[in-house]
Amino acid sequence: MSVVASPSREGTDRLSSVDGPVIFVANHHSHADTPLLLTSIPEPWRHRMVVGAAADYFFATRLGSALAALLINAIPIERTKVARRSANLAADLLDDGWSILIFPEGGRSPDGWGQPFRGGAAYLAIRCGVPVVPIHLQGTGRILRKGRTLPRPSRTTVTFGDPLTADHDESARAFAVRLQAAVAALGDEATADWDQ
């Protein structure tokens, strides 16, 4: 990823107050997003991380399931319905000290604009009492946008936000909206210069 993405990583200092497992949520524009994040998320989370991957896409066949699990440490997450099995697996991993990377949009953006966040990551954070770290990715759509099969090198920026926790009595839906706003604000931060 350092060759293909030339990543600039911003805001890692915002994670200094976090101890224990977290849920990382990011916008999603490319299949390059996951490897970029797996090489950008700092220790101690990087080597104790699972990726929530679309069950209907990455786990549709035995071969696909094995490759997703072995190559990116993926677990199946249902994106079309609420599934107790997926939620319990993710919650058990969080309880065991693993962090989870989730793309709450539910799929890659076809045009680079963010899609509404679904509530799964927010629900897990509330259920397990763990913080959520918003992340904005910029430039991955130029590397391997939806519909393209060969990567093209491009500069990228990974911007980490302040960890967020759900407010008392905040619903998963309301927390998901707040997480979406936090990722969008990081996108504004990444594209703004000092004068702006």
Coordinates of N, CA, C and O in Angstrom, one line a residue:
M1 N 0.8 -1.2 0.0 CA 0.0 0.0 0.0 C 0.9 1.3 0.0 O 0.5 2.3 -0.5
S2 N 2.1 1.2 0.6 CA 2.9 2.4 0.6 C 3.3 2.8 -0.8 O 3.5 3.9 -1.1
V3 N 3.4 1.8 -1.7 CA 3.8 2.1 -3.1 C 2.6 2.6 -3.9 O 2.6 3.6 -4.6
V4 N 1.5 1.9 -3.8 CA 0.3 2.2 -4.6 C -0.5 3.4 -4.0 O -0.9 4.2 -4.8
A5 N -0.5 3.6 -2.7 CA -1.3 4.6 -2.1 C -0.6 5.8 -1.6 O -1.2 6.9 -1.4
S6 N 0.7 5.7 -1.4 CA 1.5 6.9 -0.9 C 0.8 7.6 0.2 O 0.5 8.8 0.2
P7 N 0.4 6.8 1.3 CA -0.5 7.4 2.3 C 0.1 8.5 3.2 O 1.2 8.4 3.6
S8 N -0.7 9.5 3.4 CA -0.4 10.5 4.5 C -1.4 10.1 5.6 O -2.6 10.0 5.4
R9 N -0.9 10.0 6.8 CA -1.7 9.6 7.9 C -1.8 10.8 8.9 O -0.8 11.2 9.4
E10 N -3.0 11.2 9.2 CA -3.2 12.4 10.0 C -4.1 12.0 11.2 O -4.9 11.1 11.1
G11 N -3.8 12.7 12.4 CA -4.7 12.5 13.5 C -4.5 11.3 14.4 O -5.3 11.0 15.3
T12 N -3.4 10.5 14.2 CA -3.1 9.4 15.0 C -2.9 9.7 16.5 O -3.2 8.9 17.4
D13 N -2.5 11.0 16.7 CA -2.4 11.5 18.1 C -3.8 11.5 18.9 O -3.8 11.4 20.1
R14 N -4.8 11.5 18.1 CA -6.2 11.5 18.7 C -6.5 10.2 19.4 O -7.5 10.1 20.1
L15 N -5.7 9.2 19.1 CA -6.0 7.9 19.7 C -5.3 7.6 21.0 O -5.4 6.6 21.6
S16 N -4.5 8.6 21.4 CA -3.7 8.4 22.6 C -4.5 8.1 23.9 O -4.0 7.5 24.8
S17 N -5.7 8.6 24.0 CA -6.5 8.4 25.2 C -7.3 7.1 25.1 O -8.0 6.8 26.1
V18 N -7.2 6.4 24.1 CA -8.0 5.1 23.9 C -7.2 3.9 24.4 O -6.0 3.8 24.1
D19 N -7.9 3.1 25.2 CA -7.3 1.9 25.7 C -8.3 0.8 25.6 O -9.4 0.9 25.9
G20 N -7.8 -0.3 25.0 CA -8.7 -1.4 24.8 C -9.3 -1.5 23.4 O -8.9 -0.7 22.5
P21 N -10.2 -2.4 23.1 CA -10.8 -2.5 21.8 C -11.6 -1.4 21.4 O -12.3 -0.7 22.2
V22 N -11.7 -1.1 20.1 CA -12.5 0.0 19.5 C -13.1 -0.5 18.2 O -12.7 -1.5 17.6
I23 N -14.1 0.2 17.7 CA -14.6 0.0 16.4 C -14.2 1.2 15.6 O -14.4 2.3 15.9
F24 N -13.5 0.9 14.5 CA -13.1 1.9 13.5 C -14.1 1.9 12.4 O -14.5 0.8 11.8
V25 N -14.6 3.1 12.1 CA -15.6 3.2 11.0 C -15.0 4.2 10.0 O -14.4 5.2 10.3
A26 N -15.2 3.9 8.7 CA -14.6 4.8 7.6 C -15.6 4.8 6.4 O -16.4 3.9 6.2
N27 N -15.4 5.9 5.6 CA -16.1 5.9 4.4 C -15.5 4.9 3.4 O -14.4 4.3 3.7
H28 N -16.2 4.5 2.4 CA -15.8 3.4 1.6 C -16.0 3.7 0.1 O -17.1 3.8 -0.4
H29 N -14.9 3.8 -0.6 CA -14.9 4.1 -2.0 C -14.2 3.1 -2.9 O -14.4 3.1 -4.1
S30 N -13.4 2.1 -2.3 CA -12.6 1.3 -3.1 C -12.2 0.0 -2.4 O -12.2 0.0 -1.1
H31 N -11.9 -1.0 -3.1 CA -11.4 -2.2 -2.5 C -10.0 -2.0 -1.9 O -9.5 -2.8 -1.1
A32 N -9.4 -0.8 -2.2 CA -8.1 -0.5 -1.6 C -8.3 0.0 -0.2 O -7.3 0.1 0.5
D33 N -9.5 0.4 0.2 CA -9.7 0.9 1.5 C -9.3 0.0 2.6 O -8.6 0.4 3.6
T34 N -9.6 -1.3 2.6 CA -9.3 -2.2 3.6 C -7.8 -2.4 3.8 O -7.3 -2.2 4.9
P35 N -7.0 -2.7 2.8 CA -5.6 -2.9 3.0 C -4.9 -1.6 3.4 O -4.0 -1.6 4.2
L36 N -5.4 -0.4 2.9 CA -4.9 0.8 3.3 C -5.1 1.0 4.8 O -4.1 1.4 5.6
L37 N -6.3 0.8 5.3 CA -6.5 0.9 6.8 C -5.8 -0.1 7.6 O -5.3 0.2 8.7
L38 N -5.7 -1.3 7.1 CA -5.0 -2.4 7.9 C -3.5 -2.0 8.0 O -2.8 -2.5 8.9
T39 N -3.0 -1.2 7.1 CA -1.6 -0.8 7.2 C -1.4 0.6 7.9 O -0.3 1.0 8.1
S40 N -2.5 1.3 8.1 CA -2.5 2.6 8.7 C -2.9 2.7 10.1 O -2.4 3.6 10.8
I41 N -3.8 1.8 10.5 CA -4.2 1.8 11.9 C -3.0 1.5 12.8 O -2.4 0.5 12.6
P42 N -2.7 2.3 13.8 CA -1.5 2.1 14.6 C -1.7 0.9 15.6 O -2.8 0.4 15.9
E43 N -0.6 0.5 16.2 CA -0.6 -0.4 17.3 C -1.2 0.3 18.5 O -1.1 1.5 18.6
P44 N -1.9 -0.4 19.4 CA -1.9 -1.9 19.6 C -3.1 -2.5 18.8 O -3.3 -3.7 18.9
W45 N -3.8 -1.7 18.0 CA -5.0 -2.3 17.4 C -4.7 -3.0 16.1 O -5.4 -4.0 15.8
R46 N -3.7 -2.7 15.4 CA -3.4 -3.2 14.1 C -3.4 -4.7 14.0 O -3.9 -5.3 13.1
H47 N -2.7 -5.3 15.0 CA -2.5 -6.8 14.9 C -3.5 -7.5 15.7 O -3.4 -8.8 16.0
R48 N -4.5 -6.9 16.2 CA -5.6 -7.5 16.9 C -6.9 -6.9 16.4 O -7.7 -6.4 17.1
M49 N -7.1 -7.1 15.0 CA -8.2 -6.4 14.3 C -8.9 -7.4 13.4 O -8.2 -8.3 12.8
V50 N -10.2 -7.4 13.4 CA -10.9 -8.1 12.4 C -11.7 -7.1 11.5 O -11.9 -5.9 11.9
V51 N -12.0 -7.5 10.3 CA -12.7 -6.6 9.4 C -14.1 -7.2 9.2 O -14.3 -8.3 8.8
G52 N -15.1 -6.3 9.4 CA -16.5 -6.7 9.1 C -16.7 -6.6 7.6 O -16.7 -5.5 7.0
A53 N -16.9 -7.7 6.9 CA -17.0 -7.7 5.5 C -18.4 -8.2 5.1 O -19.0 -9.1 5.8
A54 N -18.9 -7.7 4.0 CA -20.3 -8.1 3.5 C -20.4 -9.6 3.3 O -19.7 -10.2 2.5
A55 N -21.3 -10.2 4.1 CA -21.5 -11.6 4.0 C -21.9 -12.1 2.6 O -21.5 -13.1 2.1
D56 N -22.8 -11.3 2.0 CA -23.3 -11.7 0.7 C -22.3 -11.5 -0.5 O -22.4 -12.1 -1.5
Y57 N -21.2 -10.8 -0.2 CA -20.2 -10.6 -1.2 C -18.9 -11.4 -1.0 O -18.5 -12.1 -1.8
F58 N -18.4 -11.3 0.2 CA -17.1 -11.9 0.5 C -17.3 -13.4 1.0 O -16.3 -14.1 1.0
F59 N -18.5 -13.7 1.5 CA -18.7 -15.0 2.1 C -19.7 -15.8 1.3 O -20.4 -16.7 1.9
A60 N -19.9 -15.5 0.1 CA -20.9 -16.2 -0.8 C -20.5 -17.6 -1.1 O -21.4 -18.5 -1.4
T61 N -19.2 -17.9 -1.2 CA -18.7 -19.2 -1.5 C -17.7 -19.7 -0.5 O -17.2 -18.8 0.3
R62 N -17.4 -21.0 -0.4 CA -16.4 -21.5 0.5 C -15.0 -20.9 0.2 O -14.3 -20.5 1.1
L63 N -14.7 -20.8 -1.0 CA -13.4 -20.3 -1.4 C -13.3 -18.8 -1.1 O -12.3 -18.4 -0.5
G64 N -14.3 -18.0 -1.4 CA -14.3 -16.6 -1.0 C -14.3 -16.4 0.5 O -13.6 -15.5 0.9
S65 N -15.0 -17.2 1.2 CA -15.0 -17.1 2.7 C -13.6 -17.4 3.2 O -13.1 -16.6 4.1
A66 N -12.9 -18.4 2.7 CA -11.6 -18.8 3.2 C -10.6 -17.7 2.9 O -9.8 -17.3 3.7
L67 N -10.7 -17.1 1.7 CA -9.7 -16.1 1.3 C -10.0 -14.8 2.1 O -9.0 -14.2 2.5
A68 N -11.2 -14.4 2.3 CA -11.5 -13.2 3.1 C -11.0 -13.4 4.5 O -10.4 -12.4 5.1
A69 N -11.2 -14.5 5.1 CA -10.8 -14.8 6.4 C -9.3 -14.8 6.6 O -8.7 -14.2 7.5
L70 N -8.6 -15.4 5.6 CA -7.2 -15.6 5.7 C -6.4 -14.3 5.3 O -5.4 -14.0 5.9
L71 N -6.9 -13.6 4.2 CA -6.2 -12.5 3.7 C -6.4 -11.2 4.5 O -5.4 -10.4 4.7
I72 N -7.6 -10.9 5.0 CA -7.9 -9.7 5.7 C -8.5 -9.9 7.1 O -8.9 -8.9 7.7
N73 N -8.5 -11.1 7.5 CA -9.1 -11.4 8.9 C -10.5 -11.0 9.0 O -10.9 -10.4 9.9
A74 N -11.3 -11.3 7.9 CA -12.6 -10.8 7.8 C -13.6 -11.7 8.5 O -13.4 -13.0 8.6
I75 N -14.7 -11.1 9.0 CA -15.8 -11.9 9.6 C -17.0 -11.4 8.8 O -17.1 -10.3 8.3
P76 N -18.0 -12.3 8.6 CA -19.2 -11.9 7.8 C -20.1 -11.0 8.6 O -20.4 -11.3 9.8
I77 N -20.6 -10.0 7.9 CA -21.5 -9.0 8.5 C -22.7 -8.9 7.5 O -22.4 -8.6 6.3
E78 N -23.9 -9.1 7.9 CA -25.0 -9.0 7.1 C -25.3 -7.5 6.8 O -25.3 -6.7 7.7
R79 N -25.5 -7.1 5.6 CA -25.7 -5.7 5.3 C -27.1 -5.5 4.8 O -27.5 -4.3 4.6
T80 N -27.9 -6.5 4.5 CA -29.3 -6.4 4.0 C -30.3 -6.6 5.1 O -31.5 -6.3 4.9
K81 N -29.9 -7.2 6.2 CA -30.9 -7.5 7.3 C -30.1 -7.5 8.6 O -28.9 -7.6 8.7
V82 N -30.9 -7.4 9.7 CA -30.3 -7.6 11.0 C -30.1 -9.1 11.3 O -31.1 -9.8 11.2
A83 N -28.9 -9.5 11.6 CA -28.6 -10.9 11.8 C -28.0 -11.1 13.2 O -26.9 -10.5 13.4
R84 N -28.7 -11.8 14.0 CA -28.2 -12.0 15.4 C -26.8 -12.7 15.4 O -25.9 -12.4 16.2
R85 N -26.6 -13.7 14.5 CA -25.4 -14.4 14.4 C -24.2 -13.5 14.1 O -23.1 -13.6 14.8
S86 N -24.3 -12.6 13.2 CA -23.2 -11.7 12.9 C -22.9 -10.7 14.0 O -21.8 -10.5 14.4
A87 N -24.0 -10.2 14.6 CA -23.9 -9.3 15.8 C -23.2 -10.0 16.9 O -22.4 -9.4 17.6
N88 N -23.6 -11.2 17.2 CA -23.1 -12.0 18.4 C -21.6 -12.3 18.1 O -20.8 -12.2 19.1
L89 N -21.2 -12.7 16.9 CA -19.8 -12.9 16.6 C -19.0 -11.7 16.8 O -17.9 -11.7 17.5
A90 N -19.4 -10.5 16.3 CA -18.7 -9.3 16.4 C -18.6 -8.9 17.9 O -17.5 -8.4 18.4
A91 N -19.7 -9.0 18.6 CA -19.7 -8.6 20.0 C -18.8 -9.5 20.8 O -18.1 -9.0 21.7
D92 N -18.8 -10.8 20.6 CA -17.9 -11.7 21.3 C -16.4 -11.4 21.0 O -15.6 -11.4 21.9
L93 N -16.1 -11.0 19.8 CA -14.7 -10.6 19.5 C -14.3 -9.3 20.2 O -13.2 -9.2 20.7
L94 N -15.2 -8.3 20.2 CA -15.0 -7.1 21.0 C -14.8 -7.4 22.5 O -13.8 -6.9 23.1
D95 N -15.6 -8.3 23.0 CA -15.5 -8.7 24.4 C -14.2 -9.4 24.7 O -13.6 -9.3 25.8
D96 N -13.6 -10.1 23.7 CA -12.3 -10.7 23.8 C -11.1 -9.8 23.6 O -10.0 -10.3 23.6
G97 N -11.4 -8.6 23.3 CA -10.3 -7.6 23.2 C -9.9 -7.3 21.7 O -8.9 -6.6 21.5
W98 N -10.6 -7.8 20.8 CA -10.3 -7.5 19.4 C -11.0 -6.2 19.0 O -12.1 -5.9 19.4
S99 N -10.4 -5.5 18.1 CA -11.0 -4.3 17.5 C -11.6 -4.7 16.1 O -11.2 -5.7 15.6
I100 N -12.6 -3.9 15.7 CA -13.3 -4.2 14.4 C -13.2 -3.0 13.5 O -13.5 -1.9 13.9
L101 N -13.0 -3.2 12.2 CA -13.1 -2.2 11.2 C -14.3 -2.5 10.4 O -14.6 -3.6 9.9
I102 N -15.2 -1.5 10.3 CA -16.5 -1.6 9.7 C -16.7 -0.4 8.7 O -16.3 0.7 9.1
F103 N -17.2 -0.7 7.6 CA -17.6 0.4 6.6 C -19.1 0.5 6.7 O -19.9 -0.3 6.0
P104 N -19.6 1.5 7.5 CA -21.1 1.5 7.8 C -22.0 1.9 6.6 O -23.2 1.8 6.6
E105 N -21.3 2.3 5.4 CA -22.1 2.6 4.3 C -22.7 1.4 3.7 O -23.7 1.4 2.9
G106 N -22.2 0.2 4.0 CA -22.7 -1.1 3.5 C -22.2 -1.5 2.2 O -22.5 -2.5 1.7
G107 N -21.4 -0.7 1.6 CA -20.8 -1.0 0.3 C -20.0 0.2 -0.3 O -20.1 1.3 0.3
R108 N -19.3 0.0 -1.3 CA -18.5 1.0 -1.9 C -19.3 2.1 -2.6 O -20.3 1.7 -3.3
S109 N -19.0 3.3 -2.4 CA -19.7 4.4 -3.1 C -19.4 4.4 -4.6 O -18.3 4.3 -5.0
P110 N -20.4 4.4 -5.4 CA -20.2 4.3 -6.9 C -19.6 5.6 -7.4 O -19.0 5.6 -8.5
D111 N -19.9 6.8 -6.7 CA -19.4 8.1 -7.3 C -18.5 8.8 -6.4 O -18.2 10.0 -6.7
G112 N -18.1 8.3 -5.3 CA -17.1 9.0 -4.4 C -17.8 9.8 -3.3 O -17.2 10.2 -2.4
W113 N -19.1 10.0 -3.4 CA -19.9 10.7 -2.4 C -20.3 9.7 -1.3 O -20.7 8.6 -1.7
G114 N -20.3 10.1 -0.1 CA -20.7 9.2 1.0 C -22.2 8.8 0.9 O -23.0 9.5 0.4
Q115 N -22.5 7.6 1.4 CA -23.8 7.1 1.4 C -24.2 7.1 2.9 O -23.4 7.1 3.8
P116 N -25.5 7.1 3.2 CA -26.0 7.1 4.6 C -25.4 5.9 5.4 O -25.3 4.8 4.8
F117 N -25.0 6.1 6.6 CA -24.5 5.0 7.5 C -25.6 4.2 8.0 O -26.6 4.7 8.4
R118 N -25.4 2.9 7.9 CA -26.3 2.0 8.6 C -25.9 1.9 10.1 O -24.9 2.3 10.5
G119 N -26.8 1.3 10.8 CA -26.7 1.3 12.3 C -25.9 0.3 13.0 O -25.8 0.2 14.2
G120 N -25.3 -0.7 12.2 CA -24.6 -1.8 12.8 C -23.5 -1.5 13.7 O -23.3 -2.0 14.8
A121 N -22.6 -0.6 13.3 CA -21.4 -0.2 14.1 C -21.8 0.5 15.3 O -21.3 0.3 16.4
A122 N -22.8 1.4 15.2 CA -23.3 2.1 16.3 C -24.0 1.2 17.3 O -23.8 1.3 18.6
Y123 N -24.7 0.2 16.8 CA -25.4 -0.8 17.7 C -24.3 -1.6 18.5 O -24.5 -1.8 19.7
L124 N -23.3 -2.0 17.8 CA -22.2 -2.8 18.5 C -21.5 -2.0 19.5 O -21.2 -2.5 20.6
A125 N -21.3 -0.7 19.2 CA -20.6 0.2 20.2 C -21.4 0.3 21.4 O -20.9 0.3 22.6
I126 N -22.7 0.5 21.3 CA -23.6 0.7 22.4 C -23.7 -0.7 23.2 O -23.6 -0.7 24.4
R127 N -23.9 -1.7 22.5 CA -24.0 -3.1 23.1 C -22.8 -3.4 23.9 O -22.9 -4.0 25.0
C128 N -21.6 -3.2 23.4 CA -20.4 -3.6 24.0 C -19.7 -2.5 24.8 O -18.7 -2.8 25.5
G129 N -20.2 -1.3 24.8 CA -19.6 -0.2 25.6 C -18.2 0.2 25.1 O -17.3 0.5 26.0
V130 N -18.0 0.2 23.8 CA -16.6 0.5 23.3 C -16.7 1.8 22.5 O -17.8 2.1 21.9
P131 N -15.6 2.6 22.4 CA -15.6 3.8 21.6 C -15.5 3.5 20.1 O -15.1 2.4 19.7
V132 N -15.9 4.4 19.3 CA -15.9 4.3 17.9 C -14.9 5.4 17.4 O -15.0 6.6 17.8
V133 N -14.0 5.0 16.5 CA -13.0 6.0 16.0 C -13.4 6.2 14.5 O -13.3 5.3 13.7
P134 N -13.9 7.5 14.2 CA -14.2 7.8 12.8 C -12.9 8.0 12.0 O -11.9 8.5 12.5
I135 N -12.9 7.5 10.7 CA -11.8 7.7 9.8 C -12.3 8.2 8.5 O -13.3 7.6 8.0
H136 N -11.6 9.1 7.9 CA -11.9 9.5 6.5 C -10.8 9.1 5.6 O -9.6 9.4 5.9
L137 N -11.1 8.5 4.5 CA -10.2 8.1 3.5 C -10.4 9.0 2.3 O -11.5 9.1 1.8
Q138 N -9.3 9.5 1.8 CA -9.3 10.3 0.6 C -8.3 9.8 -0.5 O -7.2 9.5 -0.1
G139 N -8.8 9.6 -1.7 CA -7.9 9.3 -2.8 C -8.0 7.8 -3.2 O -7.4 7.5 -4.2
T140 N -8.6 7.0 -2.4 CA -8.6 5.5 -2.8 C -9.5 5.3 -4.0 O -9.2 4.3 -4.7
G141 N -10.4 6.1 -4.3 CA -11.3 5.9 -5.5 C -10.5 6.1 -6.7 O -10.8 5.5 -7.8
R142 N -9.4 6.8 -6.7 CA -8.5 7.0 -7.9 C -7.6 5.7 -8.0 O -7.2 5.4 -9.2
I143 N -7.4 5.0 -7.0 CA -6.6 3.8 -7.1 C -7.4 2.6 -7.7 O -6.9 2.0 -8.6
L144 N -8.5 2.4 -7.1 CA -9.3 1.2 -7.6 C -10.8 1.5 -7.3 O -11.4 0.9 -6.4
R145 N -11.3 2.3 -8.1 CA -12.7 2.7 -7.9 C -13.7 1.5 -8.3 O -13.2 0.6 -9.0
K146 N -14.9 1.6 -7.9 CA -15.9 0.6 -8.2 C -16.0 0.4 -9.7 O -16.1 1.4 -10.5
G147 N -15.9 -0.8 -10.2 CA -15.9 -1.2 -11.6 C -14.6 -1.3 -12.2 O -14.5 -1.8 -13.4
R148 N -13.5 -0.9 -11.6 CA -12.1 -1.0 -12.2 C -11.5 -2.3 -11.6 O -11.7 -2.7 -10.4
T149 N -10.7 -3.0 -12.4 CA -10.0 -4.2 -12.0 C -8.5 -4.1 -11.7 O -8.0 -4.8 -10.9
L150 N -7.9 -3.1 -12.3 CA -6.5 -2.9 -12.1 C -6.2 -1.6 -11.4 O -6.7 -0.6 -11.7
P151 N -5.4 -1.7 -10.3 CA -5.1 -0.5 -9.5 C -4.2 0.5 -10.3 O -3.4 0.1 -11.1
R152 N -4.4 1.8 -9.9 CA -3.6 2.9 -10.5 C -3.1 3.7 -9.3 O -3.8 4.1 -8.5
P153 N -1.7 3.8 -9.2 CA -1.2 4.6 -8.1 C -1.7 6.0 -7.9 O -2.0 6.7 -8.9
S154 N -1.9 6.4 -6.7 CA -2.4 7.7 -6.4 C -2.1 8.0 -4.9 O -1.9 7.2 -4.1
R155 N -2.0 9.3 -4.6 CA -1.8 9.7 -3.2 C -3.1 9.6 -2.4 O -4.2 9.9 -3.0
T156 N -3.0 9.2 -1.2 CA -4.1 9.1 -0.3 C -3.9 9.8 1.0 O -2.7 10.0 1.4
T157 N -5.0 10.1 1.7 CA -4.9 10.6 3.0 C -5.8 9.8 3.9 O -7.0 9.6 3.6
V158 N -5.3 9.4 5.1 CA -6.1 8.7 6.1 C -6.1 9.6 7.3 O -5.1 10.0 7.9
T159 N -7.3 10.1 7.6 CA -7.5 11.1 8.7 C -8.3 10.4 9.8 O -9.5 10.0 9.7
F160 N -7.7 10.3 11.0 CA -8.3 9.7 12.2 C -9.0 10.8 13.0 O -8.4 11.9 13.2
G161 N -10.2 10.5 13.5 CA -10.9 11.5 14.3 C -10.9 11.1 15.8 O -10.3 10.1 16.2
D162 N -11.4 12.0 16.6 CA -11.5 11.7 18.0 C -12.5 10.6 18.3 O -13.5 10.5 17.7
P163 N -12.1 9.7 19.2 CA -13.0 8.6 19.6 C -14.3 9.1 20.1 O -14.4 10.1 20.9
L164 N -15.4 8.5 19.7 CA -16.8 8.9 20.1 C -17.4 7.7 20.9 O -17.2 6.6 20.6
T165 N -18.3 8.1 21.9 CA -19.1 7.1 22.5 C -20.5 7.6 22.5 O -20.8 8.8 22.3
A166 N -21.4 6.6 22.5 CA -22.9 7.0 22.5 C -23.2 7.7 23.8 O -22.8 7.4 24.9
D167 N -24.1 8.7 23.6 CA -24.6 9.4 24.8 C -25.6 8.5 25.5 O -26.2 7.5 24.9
H168 N -25.9 8.8 26.8 CA -26.8 8.0 27.6 C -28.2 8.0 26.8 O -28.7 9.1 26.4
D169 N -28.8 6.9 26.6 CA -30.1 6.7 26.0 C -30.1 7.1 24.5 O -31.1 7.3 23.9
E170 N -28.9 7.3 23.9 CA -28.8 7.6 22.4 C -29.1 6.3 21.7 O -28.5 5.2 21.9
S171 N -30.0 6.3 20.7 CA -30.3 5.2 19.9 C -29.2 4.9 18.9 O -28.3 5.7 18.6
A172 N -29.1 3.6 18.4 CA -28.1 3.3 17.4 C -28.3 4.1 16.2 O -27.3 4.5 15.6
R173 N -29.5 4.4 15.8 CA -29.7 5.2 14.6 C -29.2 6.6 14.8 O -28.5 7.1 13.9
A174 N -29.4 7.2 15.9 CA -29.0 8.6 16.2 C -27.4 8.6 16.2 O -26.8 9.5 15.7
F175 N -26.9 7.6 16.9 CA -25.4 7.5 17.0 C -24.8 7.3 15.6 O -23.8 7.9 15.3
A176 N -25.4 6.5 14.7 CA -24.9 6.3 13.4 C -24.9 7.6 12.6 O -24.0 7.9 11.8
V177 N -25.9 8.4 12.8 CA -26.0 9.7 12.1 C -24.8 10.6 12.6 O -24.2 11.3 11.8
R178 N -24.6 10.5 13.9 CA -23.5 11.3 14.4 C -22.1 10.8 13.9 O -21.2 11.6 13.6
L179 N -22.0 9.5 13.8 CA -20.7 9.0 13.2 C -20.5 9.4 11.8 O -19.4 9.7 11.4
Q180 N -21.6 9.4 11.0 CA -21.6 9.8 9.6 C -21.1 11.3 9.5 O -20.3 11.6 8.7
A181 N -21.7 12.1 10.4 CA -21.3 13.5 10.4 C -19.8 13.7 10.8 O -19.1 14.6 10.3
A182 N -19.3 12.9 11.7 CA -17.9 12.9 12.1 C -17.0 12.6 11.0 O -16.0 13.2 10.8
V183 N -17.3 11.5 10.2 CA -16.5 11.1 9.1 C -16.5 12.2 8.0 O -15.5 12.6 7.4
A184 N -17.7 12.8 7.8 CA -17.8 13.9 6.8 C -17.0 15.1 7.2 O -16.3 15.8 6.4
A185 N -17.0 15.4 8.5 CA -16.2 16.6 9.0 C -14.7 16.3 8.9 O -14.0 17.2 8.5
L186 N -14.3 15.0 9.0 CA -12.9 14.7 8.8 C -12.5 14.9 7.3 O -11.4 15.3 7.0
G187 N -13.5 14.6 6.4 CA -13.3 14.8 5.0 C -13.1 16.3 4.7 O -12.2 16.7 3.9
D188 N -13.9 17.2 5.4 CA -13.7 18.6 5.2 C -12.3 19.0 5.8 O -11.6 19.9 5.2
E189 N -11.9 18.4 6.9 CA -10.6 18.8 7.5 C -9.5 18.4 6.5 O -8.5 19.1 6.4
A190 N -9.6 17.2 5.9 CA -8.6 16.7 5.0 C -8.4 17.6 3.7 O -7.3 17.7 3.2
T191 N -9.5 18.2 3.3 CA -9.4 19.0 2.1 C -9.2 20.5 2.3 O -9.0 21.2 1.3
A192 N -9.3 20.9 3.5 CA -9.2 22.3 3.8 C -7.7 22.7 4.1 O -7.0 21.9 4.7
D193 N -7.3 23.8 3.7 CA -5.9 24.3 4.1 C -6.0 25.3 5.2 O -7.1 25.6 5.7
W194 N -4.9 25.8 5.6 CA -4.9 26.7 6.8 C -5.7 28.0 6.5 O -6.4 28.4 7.4
D195 N -5.7 28.5 5.3 CA -6.5 29.7 5.0 C -8.0 29.5 5.1 O -8.7 30.3 5.5
Q196 N -8.4 28.3 4.7 CA -9.8 28.0 4.7 C -10.3 27.8 6.1 O -11.4 28.0 6.5

